[in-house]
mmCIF file of C-alpha atoms in Angstrom:
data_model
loop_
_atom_site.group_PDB
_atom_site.id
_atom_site.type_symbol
_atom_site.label_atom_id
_atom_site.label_comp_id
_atom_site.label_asym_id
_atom_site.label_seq_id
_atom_site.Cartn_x
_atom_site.Cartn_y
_atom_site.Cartn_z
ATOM 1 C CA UNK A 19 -52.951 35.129 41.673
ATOM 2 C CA UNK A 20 -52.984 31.590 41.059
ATOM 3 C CA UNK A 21 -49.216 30.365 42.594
ATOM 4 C CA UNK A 22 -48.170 26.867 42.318
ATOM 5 C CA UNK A 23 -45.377 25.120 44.000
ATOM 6 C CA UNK A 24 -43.148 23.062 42.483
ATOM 7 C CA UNK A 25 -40.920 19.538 44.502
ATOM 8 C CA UNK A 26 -38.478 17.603 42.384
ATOM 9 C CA UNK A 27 -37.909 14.377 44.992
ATOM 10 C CA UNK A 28 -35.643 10.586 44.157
ATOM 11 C CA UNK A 29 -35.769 7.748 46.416
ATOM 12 C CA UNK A 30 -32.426 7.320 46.212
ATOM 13 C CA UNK A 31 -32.828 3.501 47.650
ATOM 14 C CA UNK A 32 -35.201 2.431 44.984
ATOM 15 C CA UNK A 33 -34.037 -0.813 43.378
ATOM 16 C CA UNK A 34 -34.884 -0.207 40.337
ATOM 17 C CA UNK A 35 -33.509 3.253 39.873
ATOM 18 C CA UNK A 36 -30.517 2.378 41.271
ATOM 19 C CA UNK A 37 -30.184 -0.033 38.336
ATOM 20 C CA UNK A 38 -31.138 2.225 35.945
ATOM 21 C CA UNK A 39 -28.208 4.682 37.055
ATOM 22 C CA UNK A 40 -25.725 2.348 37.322
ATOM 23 C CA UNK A 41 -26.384 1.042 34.033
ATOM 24 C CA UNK A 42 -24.894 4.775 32.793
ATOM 25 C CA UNK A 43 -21.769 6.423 34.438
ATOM 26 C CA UNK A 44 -20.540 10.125 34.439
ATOM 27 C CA UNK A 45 -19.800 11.178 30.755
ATOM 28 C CA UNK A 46 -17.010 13.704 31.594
ATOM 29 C CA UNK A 47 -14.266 13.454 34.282
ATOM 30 C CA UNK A 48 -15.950 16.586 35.785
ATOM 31 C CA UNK A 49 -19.170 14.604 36.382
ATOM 32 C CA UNK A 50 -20.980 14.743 39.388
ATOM 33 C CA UNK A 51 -22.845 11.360 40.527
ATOM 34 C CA UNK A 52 -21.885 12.212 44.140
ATOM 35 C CA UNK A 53 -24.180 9.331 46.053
ATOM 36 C CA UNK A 54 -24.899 12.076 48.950
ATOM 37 C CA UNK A 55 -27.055 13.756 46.096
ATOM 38 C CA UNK A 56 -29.551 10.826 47.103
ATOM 39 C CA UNK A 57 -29.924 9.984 49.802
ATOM 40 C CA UNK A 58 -32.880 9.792 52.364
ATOM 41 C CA UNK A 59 -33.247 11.674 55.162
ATOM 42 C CA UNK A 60 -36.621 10.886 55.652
ATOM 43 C CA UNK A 61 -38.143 14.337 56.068
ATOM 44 C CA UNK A 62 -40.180 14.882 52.944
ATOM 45 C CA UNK A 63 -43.525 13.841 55.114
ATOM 46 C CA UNK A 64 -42.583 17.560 56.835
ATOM 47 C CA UNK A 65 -42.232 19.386 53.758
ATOM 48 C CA UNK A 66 -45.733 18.616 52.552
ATOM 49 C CA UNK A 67 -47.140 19.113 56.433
ATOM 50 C CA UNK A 68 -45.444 22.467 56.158
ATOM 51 C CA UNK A 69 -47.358 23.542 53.111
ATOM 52 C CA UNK A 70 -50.388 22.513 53.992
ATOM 53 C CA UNK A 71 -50.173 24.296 57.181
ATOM 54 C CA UNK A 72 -48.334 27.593 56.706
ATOM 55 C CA UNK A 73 -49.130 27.555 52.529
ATOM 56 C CA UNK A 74 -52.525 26.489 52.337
ATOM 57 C CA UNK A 75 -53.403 29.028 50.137
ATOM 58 C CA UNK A 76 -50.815 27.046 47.278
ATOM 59 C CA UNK A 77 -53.488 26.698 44.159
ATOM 60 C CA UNK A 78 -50.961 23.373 43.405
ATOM 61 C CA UNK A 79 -47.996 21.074 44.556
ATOM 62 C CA UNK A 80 -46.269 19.646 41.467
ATOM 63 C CA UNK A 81 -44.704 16.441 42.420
ATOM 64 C CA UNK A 82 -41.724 15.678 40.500
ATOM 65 C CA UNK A 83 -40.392 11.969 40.214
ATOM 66 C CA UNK A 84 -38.456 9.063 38.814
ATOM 67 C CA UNK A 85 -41.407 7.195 39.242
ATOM 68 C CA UNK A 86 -41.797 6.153 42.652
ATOM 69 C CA UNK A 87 -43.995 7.302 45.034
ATOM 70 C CA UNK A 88 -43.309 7.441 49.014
ATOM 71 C CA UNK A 89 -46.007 4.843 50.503
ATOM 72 C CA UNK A 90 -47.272 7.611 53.157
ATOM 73 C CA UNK A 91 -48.145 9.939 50.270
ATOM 74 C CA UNK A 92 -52.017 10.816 49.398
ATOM 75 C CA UNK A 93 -52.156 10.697 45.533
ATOM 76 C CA UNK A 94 -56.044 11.390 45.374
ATOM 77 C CA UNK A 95 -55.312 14.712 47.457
ATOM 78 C CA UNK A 96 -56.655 17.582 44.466
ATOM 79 C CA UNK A 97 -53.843 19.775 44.838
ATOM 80 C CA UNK A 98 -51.442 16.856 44.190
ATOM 81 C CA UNK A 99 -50.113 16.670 40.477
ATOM 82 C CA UNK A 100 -47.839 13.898 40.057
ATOM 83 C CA UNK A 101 -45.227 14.482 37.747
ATOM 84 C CA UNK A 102 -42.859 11.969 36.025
ATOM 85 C CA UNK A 103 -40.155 12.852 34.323
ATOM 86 C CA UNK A 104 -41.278 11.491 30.534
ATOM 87 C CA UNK A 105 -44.207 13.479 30.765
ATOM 88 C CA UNK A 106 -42.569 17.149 30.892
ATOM 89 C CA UNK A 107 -39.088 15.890 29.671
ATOM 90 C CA UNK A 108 -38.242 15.778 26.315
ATOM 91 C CA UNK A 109 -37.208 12.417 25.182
ATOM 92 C CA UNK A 110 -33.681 12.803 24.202
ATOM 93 C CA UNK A 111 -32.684 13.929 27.603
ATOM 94 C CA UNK A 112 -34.063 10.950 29.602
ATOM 95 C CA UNK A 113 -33.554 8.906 31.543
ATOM 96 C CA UNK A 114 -31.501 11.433 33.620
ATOM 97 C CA UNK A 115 -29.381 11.599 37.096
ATOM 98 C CA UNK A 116 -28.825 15.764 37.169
ATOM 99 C CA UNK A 117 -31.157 18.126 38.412
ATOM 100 C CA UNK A 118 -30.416 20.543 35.569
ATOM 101 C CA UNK A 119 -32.694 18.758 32.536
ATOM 102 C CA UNK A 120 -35.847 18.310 35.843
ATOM 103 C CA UNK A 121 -35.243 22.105 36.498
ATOM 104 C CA UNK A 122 -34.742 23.625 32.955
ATOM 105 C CA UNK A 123 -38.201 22.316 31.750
ATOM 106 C CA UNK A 124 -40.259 23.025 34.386
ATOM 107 C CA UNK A 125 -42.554 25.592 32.650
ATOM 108 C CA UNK A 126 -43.148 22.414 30.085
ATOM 109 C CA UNK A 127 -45.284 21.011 32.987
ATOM 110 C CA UNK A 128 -49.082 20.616 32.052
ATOM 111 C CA UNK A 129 -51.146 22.874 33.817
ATOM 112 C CA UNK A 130 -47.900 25.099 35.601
ATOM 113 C CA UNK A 131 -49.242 28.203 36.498
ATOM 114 C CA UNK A 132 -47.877 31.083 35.284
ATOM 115 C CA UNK A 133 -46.225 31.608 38.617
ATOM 116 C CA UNK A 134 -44.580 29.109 40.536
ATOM 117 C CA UNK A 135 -42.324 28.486 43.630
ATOM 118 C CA UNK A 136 -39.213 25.843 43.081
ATOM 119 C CA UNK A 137 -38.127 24.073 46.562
ATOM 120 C CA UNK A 138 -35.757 21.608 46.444
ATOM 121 C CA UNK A 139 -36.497 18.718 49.009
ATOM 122 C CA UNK A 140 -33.915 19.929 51.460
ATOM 123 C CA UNK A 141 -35.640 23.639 52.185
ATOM 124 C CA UNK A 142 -39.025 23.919 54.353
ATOM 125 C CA UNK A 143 -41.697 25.426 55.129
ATOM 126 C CA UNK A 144 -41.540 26.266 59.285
ATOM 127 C CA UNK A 145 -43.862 29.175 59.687
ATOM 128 C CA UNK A 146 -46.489 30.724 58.206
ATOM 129 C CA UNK A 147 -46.018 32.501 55.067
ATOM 130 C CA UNK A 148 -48.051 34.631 52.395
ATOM 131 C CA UNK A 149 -49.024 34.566 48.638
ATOM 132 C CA UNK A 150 -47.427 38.019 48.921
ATOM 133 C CA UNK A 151 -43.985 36.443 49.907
ATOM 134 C CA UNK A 152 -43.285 34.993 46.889
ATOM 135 C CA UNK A 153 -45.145 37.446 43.896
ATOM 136 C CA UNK A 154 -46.336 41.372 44.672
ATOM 137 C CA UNK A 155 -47.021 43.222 41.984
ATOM 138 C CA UNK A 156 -47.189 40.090 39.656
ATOM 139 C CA UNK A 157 -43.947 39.447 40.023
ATOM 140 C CA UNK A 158 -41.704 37.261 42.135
ATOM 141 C CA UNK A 159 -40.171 38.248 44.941
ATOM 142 C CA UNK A 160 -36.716 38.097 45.580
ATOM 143 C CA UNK A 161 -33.408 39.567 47.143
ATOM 144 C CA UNK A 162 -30.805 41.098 44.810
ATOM 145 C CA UNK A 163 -26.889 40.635 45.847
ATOM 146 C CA UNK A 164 -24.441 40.880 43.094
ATOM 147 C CA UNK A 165 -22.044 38.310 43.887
ATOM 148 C CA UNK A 166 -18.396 37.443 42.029
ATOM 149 C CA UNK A 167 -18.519 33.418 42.018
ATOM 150 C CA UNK A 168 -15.073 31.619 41.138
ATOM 151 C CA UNK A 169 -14.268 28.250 41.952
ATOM 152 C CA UNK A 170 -12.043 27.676 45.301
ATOM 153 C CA UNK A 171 -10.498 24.100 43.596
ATOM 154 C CA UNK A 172 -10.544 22.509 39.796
ATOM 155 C CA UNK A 173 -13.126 20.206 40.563
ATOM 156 C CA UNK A 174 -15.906 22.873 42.137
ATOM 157 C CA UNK A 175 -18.915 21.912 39.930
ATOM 158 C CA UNK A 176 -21.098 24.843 41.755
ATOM 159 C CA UNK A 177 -19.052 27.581 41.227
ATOM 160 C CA UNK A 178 -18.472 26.936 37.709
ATOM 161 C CA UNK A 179 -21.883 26.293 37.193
ATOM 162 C CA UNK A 180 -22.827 29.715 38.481
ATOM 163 C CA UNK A 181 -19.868 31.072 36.396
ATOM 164 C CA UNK A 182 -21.823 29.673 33.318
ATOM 165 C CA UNK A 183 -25.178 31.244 34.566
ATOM 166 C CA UNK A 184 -23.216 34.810 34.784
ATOM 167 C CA UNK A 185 -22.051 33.972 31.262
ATOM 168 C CA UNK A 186 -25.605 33.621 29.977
ATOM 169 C CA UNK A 187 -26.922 37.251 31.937
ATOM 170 C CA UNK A 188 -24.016 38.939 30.363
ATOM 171 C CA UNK A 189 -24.780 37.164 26.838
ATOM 172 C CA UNK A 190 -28.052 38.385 26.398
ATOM 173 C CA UNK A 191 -28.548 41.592 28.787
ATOM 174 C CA UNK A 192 -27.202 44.977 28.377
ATOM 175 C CA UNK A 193 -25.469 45.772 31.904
ATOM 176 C CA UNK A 194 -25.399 49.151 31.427
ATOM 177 C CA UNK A 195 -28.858 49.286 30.045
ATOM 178 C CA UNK A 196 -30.319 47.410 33.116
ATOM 179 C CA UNK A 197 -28.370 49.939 35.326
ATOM 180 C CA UNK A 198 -30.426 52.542 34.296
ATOM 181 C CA UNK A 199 -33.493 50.994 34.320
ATOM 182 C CA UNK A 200 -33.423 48.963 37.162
ATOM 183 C CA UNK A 201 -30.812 50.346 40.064
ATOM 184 C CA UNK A 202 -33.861 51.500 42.102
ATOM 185 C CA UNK A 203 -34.639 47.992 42.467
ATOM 186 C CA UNK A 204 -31.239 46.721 43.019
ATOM 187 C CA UNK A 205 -30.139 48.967 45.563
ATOM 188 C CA UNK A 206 -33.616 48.746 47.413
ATOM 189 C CA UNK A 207 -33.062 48.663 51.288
ATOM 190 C CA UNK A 208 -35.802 46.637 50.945
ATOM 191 C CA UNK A 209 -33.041 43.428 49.920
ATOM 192 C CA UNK A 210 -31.808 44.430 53.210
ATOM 193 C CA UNK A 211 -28.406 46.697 53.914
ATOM 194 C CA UNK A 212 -25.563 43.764 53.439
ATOM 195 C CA UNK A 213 -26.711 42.754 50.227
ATOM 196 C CA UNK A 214 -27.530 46.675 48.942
ATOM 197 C CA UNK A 215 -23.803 47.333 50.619
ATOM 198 C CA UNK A 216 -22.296 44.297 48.408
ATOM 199 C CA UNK A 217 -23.750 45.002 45.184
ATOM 200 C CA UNK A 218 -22.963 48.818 45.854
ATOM 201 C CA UNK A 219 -19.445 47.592 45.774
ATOM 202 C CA UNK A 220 -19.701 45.121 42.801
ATOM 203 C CA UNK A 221 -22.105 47.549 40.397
ATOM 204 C CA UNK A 222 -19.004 49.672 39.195
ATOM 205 C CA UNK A 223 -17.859 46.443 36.598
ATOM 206 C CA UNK A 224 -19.318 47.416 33.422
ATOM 207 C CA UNK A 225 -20.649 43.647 33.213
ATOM 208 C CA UNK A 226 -22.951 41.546 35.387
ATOM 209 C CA UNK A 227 -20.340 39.783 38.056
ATOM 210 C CA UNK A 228 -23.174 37.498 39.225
ATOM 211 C CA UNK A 229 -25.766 37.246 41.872
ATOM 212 C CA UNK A 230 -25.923 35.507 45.018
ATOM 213 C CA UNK A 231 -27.341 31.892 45.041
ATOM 214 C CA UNK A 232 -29.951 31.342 47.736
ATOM 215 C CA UNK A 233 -30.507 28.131 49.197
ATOM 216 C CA UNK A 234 -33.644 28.550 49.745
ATOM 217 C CA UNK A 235 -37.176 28.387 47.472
ATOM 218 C CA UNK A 236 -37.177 30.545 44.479
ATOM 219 C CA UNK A 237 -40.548 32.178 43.251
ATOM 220 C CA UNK A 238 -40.446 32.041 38.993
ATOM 221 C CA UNK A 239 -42.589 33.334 36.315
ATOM 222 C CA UNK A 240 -42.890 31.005 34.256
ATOM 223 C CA UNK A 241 -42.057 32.848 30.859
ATOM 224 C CA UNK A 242 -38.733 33.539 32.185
ATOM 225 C CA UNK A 243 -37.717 30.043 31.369
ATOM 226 C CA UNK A 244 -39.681 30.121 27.912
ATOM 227 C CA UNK A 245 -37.430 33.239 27.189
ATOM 228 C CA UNK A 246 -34.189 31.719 28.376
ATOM 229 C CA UNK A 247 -34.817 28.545 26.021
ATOM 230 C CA UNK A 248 -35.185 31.090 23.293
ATOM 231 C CA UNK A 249 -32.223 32.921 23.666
ATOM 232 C CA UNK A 250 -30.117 30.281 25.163
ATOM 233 C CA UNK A 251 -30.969 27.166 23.501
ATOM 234 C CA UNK A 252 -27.789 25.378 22.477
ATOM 235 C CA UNK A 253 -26.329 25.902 26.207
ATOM 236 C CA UNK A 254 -29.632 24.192 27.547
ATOM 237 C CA UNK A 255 -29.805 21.785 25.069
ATOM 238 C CA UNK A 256 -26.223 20.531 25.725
ATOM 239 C CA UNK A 257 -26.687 20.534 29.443
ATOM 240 C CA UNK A 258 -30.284 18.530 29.157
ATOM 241 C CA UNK A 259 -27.929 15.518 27.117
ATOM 242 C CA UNK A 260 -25.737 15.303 29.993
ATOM 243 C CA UNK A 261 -26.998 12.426 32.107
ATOM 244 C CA UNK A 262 -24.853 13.685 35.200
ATOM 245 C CA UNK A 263 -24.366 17.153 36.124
ATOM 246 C CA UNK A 264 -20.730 18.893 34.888
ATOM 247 C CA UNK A 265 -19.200 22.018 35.206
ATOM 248 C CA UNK A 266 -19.849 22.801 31.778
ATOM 249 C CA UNK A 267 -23.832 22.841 32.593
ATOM 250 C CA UNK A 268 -26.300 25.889 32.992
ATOM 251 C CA UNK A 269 -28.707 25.531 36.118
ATOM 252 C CA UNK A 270 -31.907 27.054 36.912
ATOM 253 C CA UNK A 271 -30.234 29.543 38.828
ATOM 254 C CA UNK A 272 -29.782 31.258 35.297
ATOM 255 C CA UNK A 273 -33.542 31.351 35.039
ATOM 256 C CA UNK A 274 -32.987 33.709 38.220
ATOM 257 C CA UNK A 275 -30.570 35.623 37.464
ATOM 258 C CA UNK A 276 -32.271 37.020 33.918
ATOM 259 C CA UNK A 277 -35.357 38.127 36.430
ATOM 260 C CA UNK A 278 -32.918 39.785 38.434
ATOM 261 C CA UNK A 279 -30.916 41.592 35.577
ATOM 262 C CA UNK A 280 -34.057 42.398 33.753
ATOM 263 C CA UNK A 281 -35.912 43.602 36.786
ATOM 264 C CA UNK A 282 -38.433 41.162 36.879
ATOM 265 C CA UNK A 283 -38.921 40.953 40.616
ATOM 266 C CA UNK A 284 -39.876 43.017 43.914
ATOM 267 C CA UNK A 285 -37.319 43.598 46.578
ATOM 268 C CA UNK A 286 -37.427 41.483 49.708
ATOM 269 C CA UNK A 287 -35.217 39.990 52.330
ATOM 270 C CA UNK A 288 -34.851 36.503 52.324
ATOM 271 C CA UNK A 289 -37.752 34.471 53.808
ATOM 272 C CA UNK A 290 -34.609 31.847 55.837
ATOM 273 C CA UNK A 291 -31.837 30.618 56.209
ATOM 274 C CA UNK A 292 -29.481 28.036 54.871
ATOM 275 C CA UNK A 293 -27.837 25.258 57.339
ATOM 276 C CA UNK A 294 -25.559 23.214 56.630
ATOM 277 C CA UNK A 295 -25.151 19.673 58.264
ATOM 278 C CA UNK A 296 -21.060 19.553 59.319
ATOM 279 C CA UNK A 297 -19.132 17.418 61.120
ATOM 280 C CA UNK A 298 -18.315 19.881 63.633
ATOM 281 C CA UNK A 299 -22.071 21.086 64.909
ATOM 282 C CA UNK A 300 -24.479 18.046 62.911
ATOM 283 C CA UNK A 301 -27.787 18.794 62.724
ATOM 284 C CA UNK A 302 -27.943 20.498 65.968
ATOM 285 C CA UNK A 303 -28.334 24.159 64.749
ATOM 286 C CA UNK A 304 -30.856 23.489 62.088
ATOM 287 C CA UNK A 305 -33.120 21.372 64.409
ATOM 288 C CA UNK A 306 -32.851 24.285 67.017
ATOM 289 C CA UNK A 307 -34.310 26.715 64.261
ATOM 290 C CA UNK A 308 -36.874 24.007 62.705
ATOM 291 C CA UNK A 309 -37.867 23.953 66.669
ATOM 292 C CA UNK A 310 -38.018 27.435 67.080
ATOM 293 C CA UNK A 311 -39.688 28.320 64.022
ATOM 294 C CA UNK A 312 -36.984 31.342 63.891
ATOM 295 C CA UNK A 313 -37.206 31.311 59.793
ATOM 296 C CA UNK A 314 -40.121 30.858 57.951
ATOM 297 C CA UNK A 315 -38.049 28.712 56.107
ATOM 298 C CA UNK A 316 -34.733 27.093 55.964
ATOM 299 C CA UNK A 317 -32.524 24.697 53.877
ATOM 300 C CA UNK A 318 -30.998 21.747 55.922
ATOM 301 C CA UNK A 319 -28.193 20.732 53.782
ATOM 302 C CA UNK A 320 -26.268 17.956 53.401
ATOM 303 C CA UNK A 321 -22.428 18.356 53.487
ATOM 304 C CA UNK A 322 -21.642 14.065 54.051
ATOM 305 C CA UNK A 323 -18.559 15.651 56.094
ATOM 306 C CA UNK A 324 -17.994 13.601 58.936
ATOM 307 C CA UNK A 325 -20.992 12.835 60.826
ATOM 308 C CA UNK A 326 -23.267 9.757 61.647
ATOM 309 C CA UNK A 327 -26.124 10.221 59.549
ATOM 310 C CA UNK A 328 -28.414 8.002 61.410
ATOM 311 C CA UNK A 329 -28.110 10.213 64.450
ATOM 312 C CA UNK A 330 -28.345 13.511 62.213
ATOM 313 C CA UNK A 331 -31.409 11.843 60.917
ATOM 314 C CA UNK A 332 -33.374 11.330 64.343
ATOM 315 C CA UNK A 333 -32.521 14.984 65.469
ATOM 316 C CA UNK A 334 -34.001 16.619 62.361
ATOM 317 C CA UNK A 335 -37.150 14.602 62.693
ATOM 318 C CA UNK A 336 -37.535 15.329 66.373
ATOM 319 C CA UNK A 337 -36.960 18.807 65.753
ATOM 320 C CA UNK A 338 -39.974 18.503 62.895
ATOM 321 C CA UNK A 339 -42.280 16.747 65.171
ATOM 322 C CA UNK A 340 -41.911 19.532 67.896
ATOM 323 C CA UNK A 341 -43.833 21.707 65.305
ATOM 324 C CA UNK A 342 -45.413 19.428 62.567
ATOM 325 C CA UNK A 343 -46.776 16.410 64.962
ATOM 326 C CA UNK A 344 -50.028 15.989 62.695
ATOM 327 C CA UNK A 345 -50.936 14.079 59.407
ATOM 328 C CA UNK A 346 -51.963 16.582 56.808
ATOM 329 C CA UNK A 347 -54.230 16.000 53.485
ATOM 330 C CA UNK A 348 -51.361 14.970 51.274
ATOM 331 C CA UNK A 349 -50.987 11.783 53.859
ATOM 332 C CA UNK A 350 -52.828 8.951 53.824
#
């Protein structure tokens, strides 16, 4: 199988797209332009080091940007495609500050291959992992929790978001139906006994509730997303105009969910682990695991609760250089 990987990155402290953005402000009281969305921690260099030594089978690293470029970065390495946002995005949605328009037309990227692994920039690579990870079978790989998302305050743009995502599922896929066809999937021990156990105990609505969001990489096929602009294309269309994300948008995450409703996936446990950088523990327990190489991969995100980022910063990229010390191709 030819499997690609796919990196949507901002340099949040670039001039000029700082004066792009501020030339445009949130367009609904629920916007989110939250500035922690942006900015550097200065880890990317290890995300590309991790591919290239624990993925090196990756036929392709999509690079998805504003524009700019980090300086370190190897732009004549062949399995580098350099993506800017005008030349997958449709016009009418540009210039944009959400994630939603990058992420809903990924599969419009030229030469995409038919199945692809999203990261955001915040989850690496930390140990060695296998084409067979992400797709067996053809198909992506994935753990199946049914989860009930609701949001904990008025203004929680994530949990609506995922609300809307369960909205589309339930739209456009029979529950019932899938039940039949796909429960052998769903309550596979292979998705591991607390997630079987949960969605056990959530599989007796006769709708879809939801499904747990990872954050961590997601393995796609690439038609999924040409079949959820066909059968959802006002919702997308209306989030890809919003220049800031809302809690009226649709994510990728719906992308997801249809594989996991429609059975469009193979049963695994998930490859990592999310961490989350607090005020009360900072970085500390994510650069223990980076250091460790206890995951073979692992989200370090940022909560901007509380802590001195500049010290946060250091101890992630100490942590890195305990196990990724070397340039790799895509460095100059």
């Amino acid at each position: 199988m030819d499997i690609d990987f796919v990196l949507p990155w901002v340099d949040g402290g670039d001039p000029a797209w700082r004066a792009e953005r501020a030339r445009y402000a949130p367009e609904a009281a629920d916007g989110d332009a939250s500035e922690v969305r942006y900015r550097d921690w200065g880890t990317l260099k290890y995300w590309f080091r991790g591919v290239d030594r624990f993925a090196p089978w990756v036929r392709r690293v999509h690079f998805i940007t504003w524009g700019h470029l980090p300086e370190w970065l190897n732009a004549r390495e062949p399995r580098l495609h350099i993506v800017r946002h005008e030349d997958y995005i449709p016009k009418e949605y540009l210039p944009t500050f959400s994630s939603h328009p990058i992420e809903l037309n990924m599969h419009r990227i030229a030469g995409l291959a038919d199945r692809f692994v999203y990261f955001n920039d915040d989850v690496f690579l930390t140990a060695p992992v296998t084409e067979e990870d992400f797709f067996k079978n053809g198909l992506p790989c994935d753990t199946c929790r049914f989860s009930a998302p609701h949001a904990h305050a008025p203004g929680d743009v994530f949990a609506h978001i995922l609300l809307n995502n369960t909205g589309v599922v339930n739209r456009h896929v029979s529950y019932a139906r899938a039940k039949q066809l796909h429960a052998r999937k769903w309550f596979s021990l292979r998705n591991g006994l607390k997630s079987v156990t949960r969605t056990r105990t959530l599989s007796h609505w006769p709708f879809f509730v939801g499904f747990s969001a990872p954050h961590l990489a997601v393995p796609f096929e690439k038609r999924t997303f040409e079949d959820l602009w066909r059968v959802e294309a006002a919702g997308l269309d209306a989030t890809c105009r919003r220049r800031f994300r809302t809690m009226a948008d649709i994510s990728q995450l719906a992308a997801r969910s249809l594989q996991l409703a429609l059975g469009r996936f193979e049963p695994r446990r998930p490859l990592g682990s999310p961490f989350f950088v607090g005020a009360e523990q900072g970085a500390g327990p994510a650069a223990r695991a980076i250091a460790q190489q206890r995951f073979a991969m692992i989200c370090v995100n940022d909560e901007d609760a509380g802590f001195d980022f500049e010290t946060e910063r250091r101890r992630l990229i100490a942590a890195f250089e305990t196990i990724l010390p070397d340039k790799c191709a895509f460095e100059r």
